[in-house]
């Protein structure tokens, strides 16, 4: 069974930064593209960014230029560096394979507030 564990969320002021981490057991990340997704209250989960096994990246327009996704294949870990956080960024952030697999982790809460 695959276990996805997201961490690094928290409370930050507008304009601040956070770095999220995602570790996975099993082979879900092995040779697969991995994505970060988020779900705000009352909204559907949405794709934020993804990175291929080779390191190619793609971002949603809403985060382009502010967020950076990266991965350490040796550690089976994917990161999301979030800079210049805005009031519209708060959500529970999840990682998963891209395109997503059925199993999701618990996510990590990101709150942006002054």
Coordinates of N, CA and C in Angstrom, one line a residue:
X1 N 0.8 -1.2 0.0 CA 0.0 0.0 0.0 C 0.9 1.2 0.0
X2 N 0.5 2.2 -0.8 CA 1.3 3.4 -0.9 C 0.9 4.4 0.2
X3 N 1.9 5.0 0.8 CA 1.7 6.0 1.8 C 2.3 7.3 1.4
X4 N 1.5 8.3 1.3 CA 2.0 9.6 1.0 C 1.9 10.5 2.2
X5 N 3.0 11.2 2.5 CA 3.1 12.0 3.7 C 3.5 13.4 3.3
X6 N 2.6 14.4 3.4 CA 2.9 15.8 3.1 C 3.3 16.5 4.5
X7 N 4.2 17.4 4.4 CA 4.5 18.2 5.6 C 5.0 19.6 5.2
X8 N 5.2 20.5 6.1 CA 5.7 21.8 5.9 C 4.7 22.9 5.8
X9 N 3.5 22.6 5.9 CA 2.5 23.7 5.9 C 2.5 24.5 7.2
X10 N 1.7 25.5 7.2 CA 1.6 26.4 8.4 C 1.0 27.7 8.1
X11 N 1.1 28.6 9.1 CA 0.6 30.0 8.9 C 1.7 30.9 8.5
X12 N 1.4 31.7 7.5 CA 2.4 32.7 7.0 C 1.7 33.9 6.6
X13 N 2.4 35.0 6.7 CA 1.8 36.3 6.3 C 1.8 36.4 4.8
X14 N 0.9 37.2 4.2 CA 1.0 37.5 2.8 C 2.4 38.0 2.4
X15 N 2.9 37.4 1.3 CA 4.2 37.7 0.9 C 5.3 36.8 1.4
X16 N 4.9 35.9 2.4 CA 5.8 35.0 3.0 C 6.1 33.8 2.2
X17 N 6.9 32.9 2.7 CA 7.3 31.7 2.0 C 7.1 30.4 2.9
X18 N 6.9 29.3 2.2 CA 6.8 28.0 2.9 C 7.4 27.0 1.9
X19 N 8.0 25.9 2.5 CA 8.5 24.8 1.7 C 7.8 23.6 2.1
X20 N 7.1 23.0 1.2 CA 6.3 21.8 1.5 C 7.2 20.6 1.0
X21 N 7.0 19.5 1.8 CA 7.7 18.2 1.4 C 6.7 17.1 1.3
X22 N 7.0 16.2 0.4 CA 6.2 15.0 0.2 C 7.1 13.8 0.1
X23 N 6.9 12.9 1.0 CA 7.6 11.6 0.9 C 6.6 10.5 0.6
X24 N 7.1 9.5 0.0 CA 6.2 8.4 -0.4 C 6.9 7.0 -0.2
X25 N 6.1 6.1 0.3 CA 6.6 4.7 0.4 C 6.2 4.0 -0.9
X26 N 6.7 2.9 -1.1 CA 6.3 2.2 -2.3 C 6.9 2.8 -3.6
X27 N 6.3 2.4 -4.7 CA 6.9 2.8 -6.0 C 6.2 3.9 -6.7
X28 N 5.3 4.6 -6.0 CA 4.4 5.5 -6.7 C 5.2 6.6 -7.4
X29 N 6.3 7.0 -6.8 CA 7.1 8.1 -7.5 C 8.1 7.5 -8.5
X30 N 8.4 6.3 -8.4 CA 9.5 5.8 -9.2 C 9.2 5.8 -10.7
X31 N 10.0 6.6 -11.3 CA 9.9 6.9 -12.8 C 8.6 7.7 -13.2
X32 N 7.8 8.0 -12.2 CA 6.6 8.7 -12.5 C 6.7 10.2 -12.3
X33 N 5.9 11.0 -13.1 CA 5.7 12.4 -12.8 C 5.0 12.5 -11.4
X34 N 5.3 13.6 -10.7 CA 4.7 13.8 -9.4 C 4.1 15.2 -9.4
X35 N 2.9 15.3 -8.8 CA 2.3 16.6 -8.8 C 2.0 17.1 -7.4
X36 N 1.8 18.4 -7.2 CA 1.2 19.0 -6.1 C -0.2 19.5 -6.5
X37 N -1.1 19.3 -5.5 CA -2.5 19.7 -5.8 C -2.9 20.4 -4.5
X38 N -4.0 21.2 -4.6 CA -4.5 21.9 -3.4 C -6.1 21.9 -3.5
X39 N -6.6 22.0 -2.3 CA -8.1 22.1 -2.2 C -8.4 23.1 -1.1
X40 N -9.1 24.1 -1.5 CA -9.5 25.2 -0.6 C -10.9 24.8 -0.2
X41 N -11.4 25.3 1.0 CA -12.7 25.0 1.5 C -13.8 25.4 0.5
X42 N -14.7 24.4 0.2 CA -15.8 24.6 -0.7 C -15.4 24.5 -2.2
X43 N -14.2 24.2 -2.5 CA -13.7 24.1 -3.8 C -13.2 22.7 -4.2
X44 N -13.2 22.4 -5.4 CA -12.6 21.2 -5.9 C -11.1 21.2 -5.8
X45 N -10.5 20.0 -5.6 CA -9.1 19.9 -5.6 C -8.6 20.3 -7.0
X46 N -7.5 21.1 -7.0 CA -6.9 21.5 -8.3 C -5.5 21.2 -8.4
X47 N -5.0 21.0 -9.5 CA -3.6 20.8 -9.8 C -2.8 22.1 -9.7
X48 N -1.6 22.0 -9.1 CA -0.8 23.2 -8.8 C 0.4 23.2 -9.7
X49 N 1.1 22.0 -9.7 CA 2.4 21.9 -10.4 C 2.7 20.4 -10.5
X50 N 3.6 20.1 -11.5 CA 4.1 18.7 -11.5 C 5.5 18.7 -12.1
X51 N 6.2 17.6 -11.8 CA 7.6 17.5 -12.2 C 7.7 16.1 -12.7
X52 N 8.4 15.9 -13.9 CA 8.6 14.6 -14.4 C 9.8 13.9 -13.7
X53 N 10.0 12.6 -14.0 CA 11.1 11.9 -13.5 C 12.4 12.6 -13.9
X54 N 12.5 13.2 -15.1 CA 13.7 13.8 -15.6 C 13.8 15.3 -15.1
X55 N 12.8 15.8 -14.5 CA 13.0 17.1 -13.9 C 12.2 18.2 -14.7
X56 N 11.5 17.9 -15.7 CA 10.7 18.9 -16.4 C 9.6 19.3 -15.5
X57 N 9.2 20.6 -15.5 CA 8.2 21.1 -14.6 C 7.1 21.9 -15.4
X58 N 6.0 21.9 -14.8 CA 4.8 22.7 -15.3 C 4.0 23.2 -14.1
X59 N 3.5 24.4 -14.3 CA 2.8 25.1 -13.2 C 1.4 25.6 -13.7
X60 N 0.5 25.7 -12.7 CA -0.7 26.4 -13.0 C -0.4 27.9 -13.1
X61 N -1.2 28.6 -13.9 CA -0.9 30.0 -14.1 C -1.0 30.8 -12.8
X62 N -1.8 30.4 -11.9 CA -2.0 31.1 -10.7 C -0.8 31.1 -9.8
X63 N 0.1 30.1 -10.0 CA 1.3 30.0 -9.1 C 2.6 30.2 -9.9
X64 N 2.5 30.3 -11.2 CA 3.7 30.4 -12.0 C 4.5 31.6 -11.6
X65 N 5.8 31.4 -11.5 CA 6.7 32.5 -11.0 C 6.8 32.7 -9.5
X66 N 6.0 32.0 -8.8 CA 6.0 32.1 -7.3 C 6.4 30.8 -6.7
X67 N 5.9 29.7 -7.2 CA 6.1 28.4 -6.7 C 7.2 27.6 -7.5
X68 N 7.9 26.8 -6.9 CA 8.9 25.9 -7.5 C 8.8 24.5 -7.0
X69 N 8.6 23.6 -8.0 CA 8.6 22.2 -7.6 C 9.9 21.5 -7.9
X70 N 10.3 20.6 -7.0 CA 11.6 19.9 -7.3 C 11.5 18.5 -6.6
X71 N 12.4 17.7 -7.0 CA 12.4 16.3 -6.4 C 13.8 15.8 -6.2
X72 N 13.9 14.9 -5.2 CA 15.1 14.2 -4.9 C 14.7 12.7 -5.1
X73 N 15.1 12.2 -6.2 CA 14.7 10.8 -6.5 C 15.3 9.8 -5.5
X74 N 16.5 10.1 -5.1 CA 17.2 9.2 -4.2 C 16.5 9.1 -2.9
X75 N 15.9 10.2 -2.5 CA 15.1 10.2 -1.2 C 13.6 10.0 -1.4
X76 N 13.2 9.8 -2.6 CA 11.8 9.6 -2.9 C 11.0 10.7 -2.3
X77 N 11.4 11.9 -2.5 CA 10.8 13.1 -1.9 C 10.6 14.2 -3.0
X78 N 9.5 14.9 -2.9 CA 9.2 16.0 -3.8 C 8.9 17.2 -2.9
X79 N 9.4 18.4 -3.4 CA 9.2 19.6 -2.6 C 8.4 20.6 -3.4
X80 N 7.8 21.5 -2.7 CA 7.2 22.7 -3.3 C 7.6 23.9 -2.5
X81 N 8.4 24.7 -3.1 CA 8.8 26.0 -2.5 C 7.8 27.1 -3.0
X82 N 7.2 27.6 -2.0 CA 6.1 28.6 -2.2 C 6.6 30.0 -1.7
X83 N 6.7 30.9 -2.6 CA 7.1 32.3 -2.3 C 6.0 33.2 -2.6
X84 N 6.1 34.4 -2.1 CA 5.1 35.5 -2.4 C 3.7 35.0 -2.2
X85 N 3.5 34.3 -1.1 CA 2.1 33.7 -0.9 C 1.1 34.8 -0.8
X86 N -0.1 34.5 -1.4 CA -1.2 35.4 -1.5 C -2.4 34.9 -0.7
X87 N -3.3 35.8 -0.5 CA -4.5 35.4 0.3 C -5.3 34.3 -0.4
X88 N -5.1 34.1 -1.7 CA -5.9 33.1 -2.5 C -5.2 31.8 -2.5
X89 N -4.0 31.7 -1.9 CA -3.3 30.4 -1.8 C -3.7 29.4 -0.7
X90 N -4.3 29.9 0.4 CA -4.6 28.9 1.5 C -5.4 27.7 1.0
X91 N -5.0 26.6 1.4 CA -5.7 25.3 1.1 C -5.0 24.2 1.8
X92 N -5.5 23.0 1.7 CA -4.8 21.8 2.0 C -4.1 21.4 0.8
X93 N -2.8 21.2 0.9 CA -1.9 20.9 -0.2 C -1.6 19.4 -0.1
X94 N -1.7 18.7 -1.3 CA -1.5 17.3 -1.4 C -0.5 17.0 -2.5
X95 N 0.2 15.9 -2.4 CA 1.1 15.4 -3.5 C 0.5 14.1 -3.9
X96 N 0.8 13.8 -5.1 CA 0.3 12.5 -5.7 C 1.0 12.4 -7.0
X97 N 0.9 11.2 -7.6 CA 1.4 11.0 -8.9 C 0.7 11.9 -9.9
X98 N 1.3 12.2 -11.0 CA 0.7 13.0 -12.0 C 0.6 12.2 -13.3
X99 N -0.6 12.0 -13.9 CA -1.9 12.3 -13.4 C -2.1 11.5 -12.0
X100 N -3.0 12.0 -11.3 CA -3.1 11.5 -9.9 C -3.6 10.0 -9.8
X101 N -3.1 9.3 -8.8 CA -3.6 8.0 -8.5 C -4.7 8.1 -7.5
X102 N -5.5 7.0 -7.3 CA -6.7 7.1 -6.4 C -6.4 7.4 -5.0
X103 N -5.2 7.0 -4.5 CA -4.9 7.1 -3.1 C -4.3 8.5 -2.8
X104 N -4.8 9.2 -1.8 CA -4.3 10.5 -1.4 C -3.8 10.4 0.1
X105 N -2.9 11.3 0.4 CA -2.4 11.4 1.8 C -3.3 12.4 2.5
X106 N -2.9 12.7 3.7 CA -3.7 13.6 4.6 C -3.5 15.1 4.2
X107 N -2.5 15.4 3.4 CA -2.3 16.8 3.0 C -1.7 17.6 4.1
X108 N -1.3 18.8 3.8 CA -0.7 19.8 4.8 C -1.4 21.1 4.6
X109 N -1.8 21.7 5.7 CA -2.6 22.9 5.6 C -1.7 24.1 5.5
X110 N -2.0 25.0 4.5 CA -1.3 26.3 4.3 C -2.3 27.4 4.6
X111 N -2.0 28.3 5.5 CA -2.8 29.4 5.8 C -2.0 30.7 5.6
X112 N -2.7 31.6 4.9 CA -2.0 32.9 4.7 C -2.9 34.0 5.3
X113 N -2.3 34.6 6.3 CA -3.1 35.6 7.0 C -2.2 36.6 7.7
X114 N -2.6 37.9 7.7 CA -1.8 38.9 8.4 C -2.3 39.0 9.9

